[in-house]
Amino acid sequence: MTRLSLLLRSFFALVVLFALLVLPGPVMAAGDPDTGDLPRLFERALSLSRQGDPEAALPLWDEVLELAPRDAAAWSNRGNIRLMLGDPEGAIADQTRSIALAPEDADPHLNRGTAEEALQRWPEAAADYDWILQRDPLDASALYNLGNVRGSEGDWTQAQRLYRQAADARPGFAMARSSDALALYQLEDLAEAERQLRNLIRRYPLFADARAALSALLWRQGSRGEAESHWAAAAGLDPSYRDSAWLAQVRRWPPTPIADLERFLALEVS
């Protein structure tokens, strides 16, 4: 598997929250063949998708769409799988088809925005998230994803505001709260960033993102011993945090925390 495909899989898992929960079952439209195989195929495809097995899920979604070509949920779910397999253009095409069939559904817009982000098409992704937020200003997933877009564009003030709104809209949205703290870190509000990260760790002791971020921040402030303690926990929970490319392209950390963590790790191994 190529590096791009691996990054896209990780990107998909982190950014599209609940993307595979688009409608609970197939919707038959006038003119679709009447077959008892459709519900079984749909549920099997959905199960494999949720299990993270896109290679096995894709042919089943193809079969579902042969039987029910007007099923908006099937188009959207297949689009998610195509993104996982490293085909963002195909994912966008499937999500666009889903939108045409179900123009008032938010999920295909959210999922299309994710595929557009994978191609760094920031204005197009922002337009899809804005479409959702115009109808539901408290949609936490759209707020969070739009925050990622603004951060990728370098507007960390706006990104921080959106992350905060996403975290407030969905209590327990730990990644949004961590991203809020990281954006504050980027904006040099280190005291508030530290406070939020410590609160996250108290609430979620096994949350690697907050521990890795706090490691970088504490090292910057000169608290090397405590930084190493948090880093030992973070690295044990998820080794991806050693990868600067993953942090920037998948997890979407701001540049200052990434640079500080790189310096911490360079000192650690020197």
Short mmCIF file of N, CA and C in Angstrom, two decimals, residues 32-159:
data_model
loop_
_atom_site.label_atom_id
_atom_site.label_comp_id
_atom_site.label_asym_id
_atom_site.label_seq_id
_atom_site.Cartn_x
_atom_site.Cartn_y
_atom_site.Cartn_z
N ASP A 32 -36.47 0.52 -9.25
CA ASP A 32 -35.41 -0.37 -8.80
C ASP A 32 -35.96 -1.80 -8.75
N PRO A 33 -35.13 -2.78 -9.06
CA PRO A 33 -35.61 -4.17 -9.02
C PRO A 33 -35.96 -4.57 -7.60
N ASP A 34 -36.99 -5.35 -7.46
CA ASP A 34 -37.43 -5.85 -6.15
C ASP A 34 -36.68 -7.14 -5.85
N THR A 35 -35.79 -7.08 -4.88
CA THR A 35 -35.00 -8.26 -4.57
C THR A 35 -34.80 -8.37 -3.08
N GLY A 36 -34.87 -9.60 -2.58
CA GLY A 36 -34.64 -9.81 -1.16
C GLY A 36 -33.18 -9.76 -0.79
N ASP A 37 -32.27 -9.73 -1.78
CA ASP A 37 -30.84 -9.69 -1.48
C ASP A 37 -30.38 -8.32 -1.03
N LEU A 38 -31.12 -7.27 -1.38
CA LEU A 38 -30.63 -5.92 -1.14
C LEU A 38 -30.39 -5.61 0.34
N PRO A 39 -31.34 -5.83 1.24
CA PRO A 39 -31.06 -5.52 2.65
C PRO A 39 -29.86 -6.29 3.20
N ARG A 40 -29.73 -7.54 2.82
CA ARG A 40 -28.60 -8.35 3.29
C ARG A 40 -27.29 -7.78 2.78
N LEU A 41 -27.25 -7.44 1.48
CA LEU A 41 -26.02 -6.88 0.91
C LEU A 41 -25.66 -5.55 1.57
N PHE A 42 -26.68 -4.70 1.79
CA PHE A 42 -26.44 -3.39 2.38
C PHE A 42 -25.83 -3.55 3.78
N GLU A 43 -26.44 -4.40 4.60
CA GLU A 43 -25.96 -4.57 5.96
C GLU A 43 -24.56 -5.20 6.00
N ARG A 44 -24.30 -6.13 5.08
CA ARG A 44 -22.97 -6.74 5.04
C ARG A 44 -21.93 -5.71 4.61
N ALA A 45 -22.26 -4.91 3.60
CA ALA A 45 -21.33 -3.87 3.15
C ALA A 45 -21.07 -2.86 4.26
N LEU A 46 -22.12 -2.48 4.98
CA LEU A 46 -21.98 -1.51 6.06
C LEU A 46 -21.13 -2.09 7.19
N SER A 47 -21.34 -3.36 7.50
CA SER A 47 -20.57 -4.01 8.56
C SER A 47 -19.09 -4.05 8.22
N LEU A 48 -18.76 -4.42 6.98
CA LEU A 48 -17.36 -4.47 6.58
C LEU A 48 -16.74 -3.06 6.56
N SER A 49 -17.54 -2.08 6.19
CA SER A 49 -17.04 -0.70 6.19
C SER A 49 -16.70 -0.26 7.60
N ARG A 50 -17.59 -0.54 8.54
CA ARG A 50 -17.36 -0.14 9.93
C ARG A 50 -16.19 -0.89 10.54
N GLN A 51 -15.93 -2.11 10.06
CA GLN A 51 -14.81 -2.90 10.56
C GLN A 51 -13.47 -2.45 9.98
N GLY A 52 -13.52 -1.51 9.04
CA GLY A 52 -12.28 -1.01 8.43
C GLY A 52 -11.71 -1.96 7.40
N ASP A 53 -12.57 -2.62 6.62
CA ASP A 53 -12.11 -3.54 5.57
C ASP A 53 -12.63 -3.04 4.22
N PRO A 54 -12.05 -1.96 3.69
CA PRO A 54 -12.59 -1.36 2.47
C PRO A 54 -12.47 -2.25 1.24
N GLU A 55 -11.40 -3.07 1.17
CA GLU A 55 -11.25 -3.93 0.00
C GLU A 55 -12.40 -4.92 -0.12
N ALA A 56 -12.86 -5.44 1.00
CA ALA A 56 -13.99 -6.37 0.97
C ALA A 56 -15.32 -5.64 0.82
N ALA A 57 -15.40 -4.42 1.36
CA ALA A 57 -16.67 -3.69 1.32
C ALA A 57 -16.99 -3.16 -0.08
N LEU A 58 -15.97 -2.73 -0.82
CA LEU A 58 -16.23 -2.05 -2.10
C LEU A 58 -17.05 -2.89 -3.08
N PRO A 59 -16.70 -4.15 -3.34
CA PRO A 59 -17.52 -4.91 -4.29
C PRO A 59 -18.96 -5.11 -3.83
N LEU A 60 -19.18 -5.15 -2.51
CA LEU A 60 -20.55 -5.28 -2.02
C LEU A 60 -21.33 -3.98 -2.26
N TRP A 61 -20.67 -2.82 -2.05
CA TRP A 61 -21.37 -1.57 -2.38
C TRP A 61 -21.66 -1.48 -3.87
N ASP A 62 -20.75 -2.01 -4.71
CA ASP A 62 -21.01 -2.05 -6.15
C ASP A 62 -22.28 -2.87 -6.44
N GLU A 63 -22.40 -4.00 -5.76
CA GLU A 63 -23.59 -4.84 -5.96
C GLU A 63 -24.86 -4.13 -5.49
N VAL A 64 -24.77 -3.47 -4.33
CA VAL A 64 -25.93 -2.73 -3.83
C VAL A 64 -26.38 -1.70 -4.86
N LEU A 65 -25.43 -0.98 -5.45
CA LEU A 65 -25.79 0.07 -6.40
C LEU A 65 -26.30 -0.48 -7.73
N GLU A 66 -25.87 -1.69 -8.08
CA GLU A 66 -26.45 -2.33 -9.27
C GLU A 66 -27.93 -2.64 -9.04
N LEU A 67 -28.26 -3.03 -7.81
CA LEU A 67 -29.64 -3.35 -7.48
C LEU A 67 -30.49 -2.11 -7.19
N ALA A 68 -29.87 -1.09 -6.62
CA ALA A 68 -30.61 0.12 -6.21
C ALA A 68 -29.80 1.37 -6.58
N PRO A 69 -29.75 1.71 -7.86
CA PRO A 69 -28.91 2.83 -8.31
C PRO A 69 -29.41 4.19 -7.84
N ARG A 70 -30.60 4.26 -7.23
CA ARG A 70 -31.11 5.53 -6.73
C ARG A 70 -30.99 5.64 -5.20
N ASP A 71 -30.22 4.76 -4.60
CA ASP A 71 -30.05 4.76 -3.15
C ASP A 71 -28.95 5.75 -2.77
N ALA A 72 -29.33 6.90 -2.24
CA ALA A 72 -28.37 7.95 -1.90
C ALA A 72 -27.38 7.48 -0.83
N ALA A 73 -27.87 6.73 0.16
CA ALA A 73 -26.98 6.26 1.23
C ALA A 73 -25.90 5.35 0.69
N ALA A 74 -26.24 4.46 -0.24
CA ALA A 74 -25.25 3.55 -0.80
C ALA A 74 -24.18 4.31 -1.57
N TRP A 75 -24.58 5.32 -2.33
CA TRP A 75 -23.59 6.14 -3.04
C TRP A 75 -22.64 6.82 -2.06
N SER A 76 -23.20 7.37 -0.99
CA SER A 76 -22.36 8.07 -0.02
C SER A 76 -21.42 7.12 0.70
N ASN A 77 -21.93 5.95 1.10
CA ASN A 77 -21.08 4.99 1.78
C ASN A 77 -20.00 4.43 0.85
N ARG A 78 -20.35 4.21 -0.42
CA ARG A 78 -19.30 3.75 -1.34
C ARG A 78 -18.26 4.85 -1.53
N GLY A 79 -18.70 6.10 -1.56
CA GLY A 79 -17.75 7.19 -1.66
C GLY A 79 -16.76 7.20 -0.51
N ASN A 80 -17.25 6.93 0.70
CA ASN A 80 -16.34 6.86 1.85
C ASN A 80 -15.31 5.75 1.68
N ILE A 81 -15.75 4.62 1.17
CA ILE A 81 -14.84 3.51 0.96
C ILE A 81 -13.82 3.84 -0.12
N ARG A 82 -14.24 4.51 -1.17
CA ARG A 82 -13.29 4.88 -2.22
C ARG A 82 -12.23 5.85 -1.67
N LEU A 83 -12.63 6.72 -0.75
CA LEU A 83 -11.65 7.60 -0.13
C LEU A 83 -10.65 6.79 0.69
N MET A 84 -11.15 5.82 1.44
CA MET A 84 -10.26 4.97 2.24
C MET A 84 -9.26 4.23 1.36
N LEU A 85 -9.66 3.92 0.15
CA LEU A 85 -8.79 3.18 -0.77
C LEU A 85 -7.90 4.10 -1.59
N GLY A 86 -7.89 5.39 -1.28
CA GLY A 86 -6.98 6.32 -1.95
C GLY A 86 -7.51 6.88 -3.24
N ASP A 87 -8.84 6.95 -3.39
CA ASP A 87 -9.46 7.49 -4.61
C ASP A 87 -10.36 8.67 -4.24
N PRO A 88 -9.79 9.81 -3.87
CA PRO A 88 -10.63 10.94 -3.48
C PRO A 88 -11.48 11.49 -4.62
N GLU A 89 -10.98 11.43 -5.85
CA GLU A 89 -11.79 11.89 -6.98
C GLU A 89 -13.04 11.03 -7.14
N GLY A 90 -12.86 9.71 -7.03
CA GLY A 90 -14.01 8.82 -7.10
C GLY A 90 -14.96 9.04 -5.94
N ALA A 91 -14.40 9.33 -4.77
CA ALA A 91 -15.24 9.60 -3.60
C ALA A 91 -16.08 10.84 -3.83
N ILE A 92 -15.49 11.89 -4.39
CA ILE A 92 -16.24 13.12 -4.66
C ILE A 92 -17.36 12.84 -5.66
N ALA A 93 -17.07 12.04 -6.68
CA ALA A 93 -18.10 11.72 -7.67
C ALA A 93 -19.27 10.99 -7.02
N ASP A 94 -18.99 10.03 -6.14
CA ASP A 94 -20.06 9.29 -5.47
C ASP A 94 -20.85 10.19 -4.54
N GLN A 95 -20.17 11.04 -3.78
CA GLN A 95 -20.90 11.93 -2.87
C GLN A 95 -21.76 12.93 -3.65
N THR A 96 -21.27 13.39 -4.78
CA THR A 96 -22.05 14.31 -5.61
C THR A 96 -23.30 13.62 -6.13
N ARG A 97 -23.17 12.36 -6.51
CA ARG A 97 -24.34 11.59 -6.95
C ARG A 97 -25.34 11.44 -5.80
N SER A 98 -24.84 11.18 -4.60
CA SER A 98 -25.72 11.06 -3.44
C SER A 98 -26.45 12.37 -3.18
N ILE A 99 -25.76 13.48 -3.30
CA ILE A 99 -26.38 14.79 -3.08
C ILE A 99 -27.49 15.03 -4.11
N ALA A 100 -27.26 14.62 -5.34
CA ALA A 100 -28.28 14.80 -6.38
C ALA A 100 -29.54 14.00 -6.06
N LEU A 101 -29.36 12.83 -5.44
CA LEU A 101 -30.49 11.98 -5.11
C LEU A 101 -31.19 12.38 -3.82
N ALA A 102 -30.43 12.97 -2.90
CA ALA A 102 -30.99 13.37 -1.59
C ALA A 102 -30.46 14.77 -1.26
N PRO A 103 -30.96 15.78 -1.94
CA PRO A 103 -30.36 17.12 -1.85
C PRO A 103 -30.45 17.77 -0.48
N GLU A 104 -31.29 17.28 0.41
CA GLU A 104 -31.40 17.91 1.73
C GLU A 104 -30.62 17.16 2.81
N ASP A 105 -29.95 16.07 2.46
CA ASP A 105 -29.19 15.31 3.45
C ASP A 105 -27.83 15.96 3.70
N ALA A 106 -27.45 16.05 4.95
CA ALA A 106 -26.17 16.68 5.31
C ALA A 106 -24.98 15.74 5.13
N ASP A 107 -25.18 14.43 5.34
CA ASP A 107 -24.05 13.50 5.36
C ASP A 107 -23.21 13.52 4.08
N PRO A 108 -23.82 13.49 2.90
CA PRO A 108 -22.97 13.51 1.70
C PRO A 108 -22.15 14.78 1.57
N HIS A 109 -22.68 15.91 2.05
CA HIS A 109 -21.89 17.14 2.02
C HIS A 109 -20.69 17.02 2.96
N LEU A 110 -20.91 16.46 4.15
CA LEU A 110 -19.81 16.27 5.09
C LEU A 110 -18.75 15.34 4.49
N ASN A 111 -19.21 14.25 3.89
CA ASN A 111 -18.28 13.27 3.34
C ASN A 111 -17.57 13.80 2.10
N ARG A 112 -18.28 14.57 1.27
CA ARG A 112 -17.62 15.16 0.10
C ARG A 112 -16.57 16.18 0.54
N GLY A 113 -16.89 16.94 1.59
CA GLY A 113 -15.91 17.89 2.11
C GLY A 113 -14.64 17.19 2.55
N THR A 114 -14.77 16.03 3.16
CA THR A 114 -13.60 15.27 3.60
C THR A 114 -12.74 14.86 2.41
N ALA A 115 -13.38 14.38 1.34
CA ALA A 115 -12.63 14.01 0.14
C ALA A 115 -11.97 15.23 -0.48
N GLU A 116 -12.65 16.35 -0.47
CA GLU A 116 -12.06 17.59 -1.01
C GLU A 116 -10.87 18.03 -0.17
N GLU A 117 -10.96 17.83 1.15
CA GLU A 117 -9.81 18.14 2.00
C GLU A 117 -8.62 17.26 1.66
N ALA A 118 -8.87 15.99 1.35
CA ALA A 118 -7.77 15.09 1.00
C ALA A 118 -7.01 15.59 -0.22
N LEU A 119 -7.68 16.33 -1.09
CA LEU A 119 -7.05 16.91 -2.27
C LEU A 119 -6.64 18.36 -2.06
N GLN A 120 -6.76 18.84 -0.82
CA GLN A 120 -6.42 20.21 -0.44
C GLN A 120 -7.24 21.23 -1.23
N ARG A 121 -8.46 20.88 -1.51
CA ARG A 121 -9.40 21.80 -2.16
C ARG A 121 -10.17 22.53 -1.06
N TRP A 122 -9.48 23.45 -0.40
CA TRP A 122 -10.04 24.09 0.79
C TRP A 122 -11.32 24.85 0.53
N PRO A 123 -11.42 25.68 -0.53
CA PRO A 123 -12.69 26.41 -0.74
C PRO A 123 -13.88 25.50 -0.98
N GLU A 124 -13.66 24.42 -1.74
CA GLU A 124 -14.76 23.50 -2.01
C GLU A 124 -15.20 22.79 -0.72
N ALA A 125 -14.24 22.35 0.08
CA ALA A 125 -14.58 21.69 1.34
C ALA A 125 -15.31 22.65 2.27
N ALA A 126 -14.83 23.90 2.36
CA ALA A 126 -15.48 24.88 3.21
C ALA A 126 -16.92 25.13 2.76
N ALA A 127 -17.14 25.14 1.45
CA ALA A 127 -18.50 25.36 0.94
C ALA A 127 -19.43 24.24 1.36
N ASP A 128 -18.94 22.99 1.35
CA ASP A 128 -19.79 21.88 1.80
C ASP A 128 -20.10 21.98 3.28
N TYR A 129 -19.11 22.34 4.09
CA TYR A 129 -19.36 22.46 5.53
C TYR A 129 -20.26 23.66 5.83
N ASP A 130 -20.07 24.74 5.09
CA ASP A 130 -20.94 25.91 5.29
C ASP A 130 -22.39 25.58 4.93
N TRP A 131 -22.58 24.75 3.91
CA TRP A 131 -23.93 24.34 3.53
C TRP A 131 -24.62 23.66 4.72
N ILE A 132 -23.90 22.81 5.41
CA ILE A 132 -24.46 22.14 6.59
C ILE A 132 -24.74 23.14 7.70
N LEU A 133 -23.79 24.03 7.95
CA LEU A 133 -23.91 24.95 9.07
C LEU A 133 -24.98 26.01 8.86
N GLN A 134 -25.28 26.31 7.62
CA GLN A 134 -26.38 27.24 7.36
C GLN A 134 -27.70 26.63 7.80
N ARG A 135 -27.79 25.30 7.76
CA ARG A 135 -29.02 24.60 8.16
C ARG A 135 -28.98 24.15 9.62
N ASP A 136 -27.80 23.89 10.13
CA ASP A 136 -27.66 23.47 11.52
C ASP A 136 -26.36 24.07 12.06
N PRO A 137 -26.41 25.26 12.65
CA PRO A 137 -25.18 25.93 13.13
C PRO A 137 -24.46 25.17 14.24
N LEU A 138 -25.10 24.16 14.83
CA LEU A 138 -24.48 23.41 15.91
C LEU A 138 -24.04 22.01 15.48
N ASP A 139 -23.90 21.78 14.19
CA ASP A 139 -23.42 20.48 13.71
C ASP A 139 -21.93 20.37 14.07
N ALA A 140 -21.61 19.55 15.07
CA ALA A 140 -20.25 19.50 15.59
C ALA A 140 -19.24 19.01 14.56
N SER A 141 -19.63 18.03 13.74
CA SER A 141 -18.69 17.49 12.76
C SER A 141 -18.34 18.54 11.70
N ALA A 142 -19.34 19.27 11.23
CA ALA A 142 -19.08 20.31 10.24
C ALA A 142 -18.25 21.43 10.83
N LEU A 143 -18.53 21.81 12.08
CA LEU A 143 -17.73 22.84 12.74
C LEU A 143 -16.27 22.39 12.86
N TYR A 144 -16.07 21.16 13.28
CA TYR A 144 -14.72 20.65 13.46
C TYR A 144 -13.97 20.59 12.13
N ASN A 145 -14.62 20.03 11.12
CA ASN A 145 -13.96 19.90 9.83
C ASN A 145 -13.65 21.26 9.22
N LEU A 146 -14.57 22.22 9.39
CA LEU A 146 -14.30 23.56 8.90
C LEU A 146 -13.12 24.18 9.66
N GLY A 147 -13.00 23.87 10.95
CA GLY A 147 -11.83 24.31 11.69
C GLY A 147 -10.55 23.77 11.10
N ASN A 148 -10.56 22.49 10.68
CA ASN A 148 -9.39 21.92 10.02
C ASN A 148 -9.06 22.65 8.73
N VAL A 149 -10.09 23.01 7.98
CA VAL A 149 -9.86 23.75 6.73
C VAL A 149 -9.21 25.10 7.03
N ARG A 150 -9.77 25.83 7.99
CA ARG A 150 -9.21 27.15 8.30
C ARG A 150 -7.78 27.04 8.81
N GLY A 151 -7.50 26.01 9.60
CA GLY A 151 -6.13 25.80 10.05
C GLY A 151 -5.20 25.52 8.87
N SER A 152 -5.66 24.69 7.95
CA SER A 152 -4.85 24.38 6.77
C SER A 152 -4.59 25.62 5.92
N GLU A 153 -5.50 26.57 5.99
CA GLU A 153 -5.33 27.84 5.27
C GLU A 153 -4.48 28.83 6.07
N GLY A 154 -4.10 28.45 7.29
CA GLY A 154 -3.26 29.31 8.11
C GLY A 154 -4.00 30.27 9.02
N ASP A 155 -5.33 30.17 9.06
CA ASP A 155 -6.13 31.07 9.91
C ASP A 155 -6.42 30.35 11.22
N TRP A 156 -5.46 30.38 12.14
CA TRP A 156 -5.62 29.62 13.38
C TRP A 156 -6.56 30.30 14.37
N THR A 157 -6.75 31.60 14.22
CA THR A 157 -7.74 32.27 15.07
C THR A 157 -9.14 31.76 14.77
N GLN A 158 -9.47 31.68 13.49
CA GLN A 158 -10.77 31.17 13.09
C GLN A 158 -10.88 29.68 13.39
N ALA A 159 -9.80 28.95 13.18
CA ALA A 159 -9.82 27.51 13.47
C ALA A 159 -10.11 27.27 14.95
#
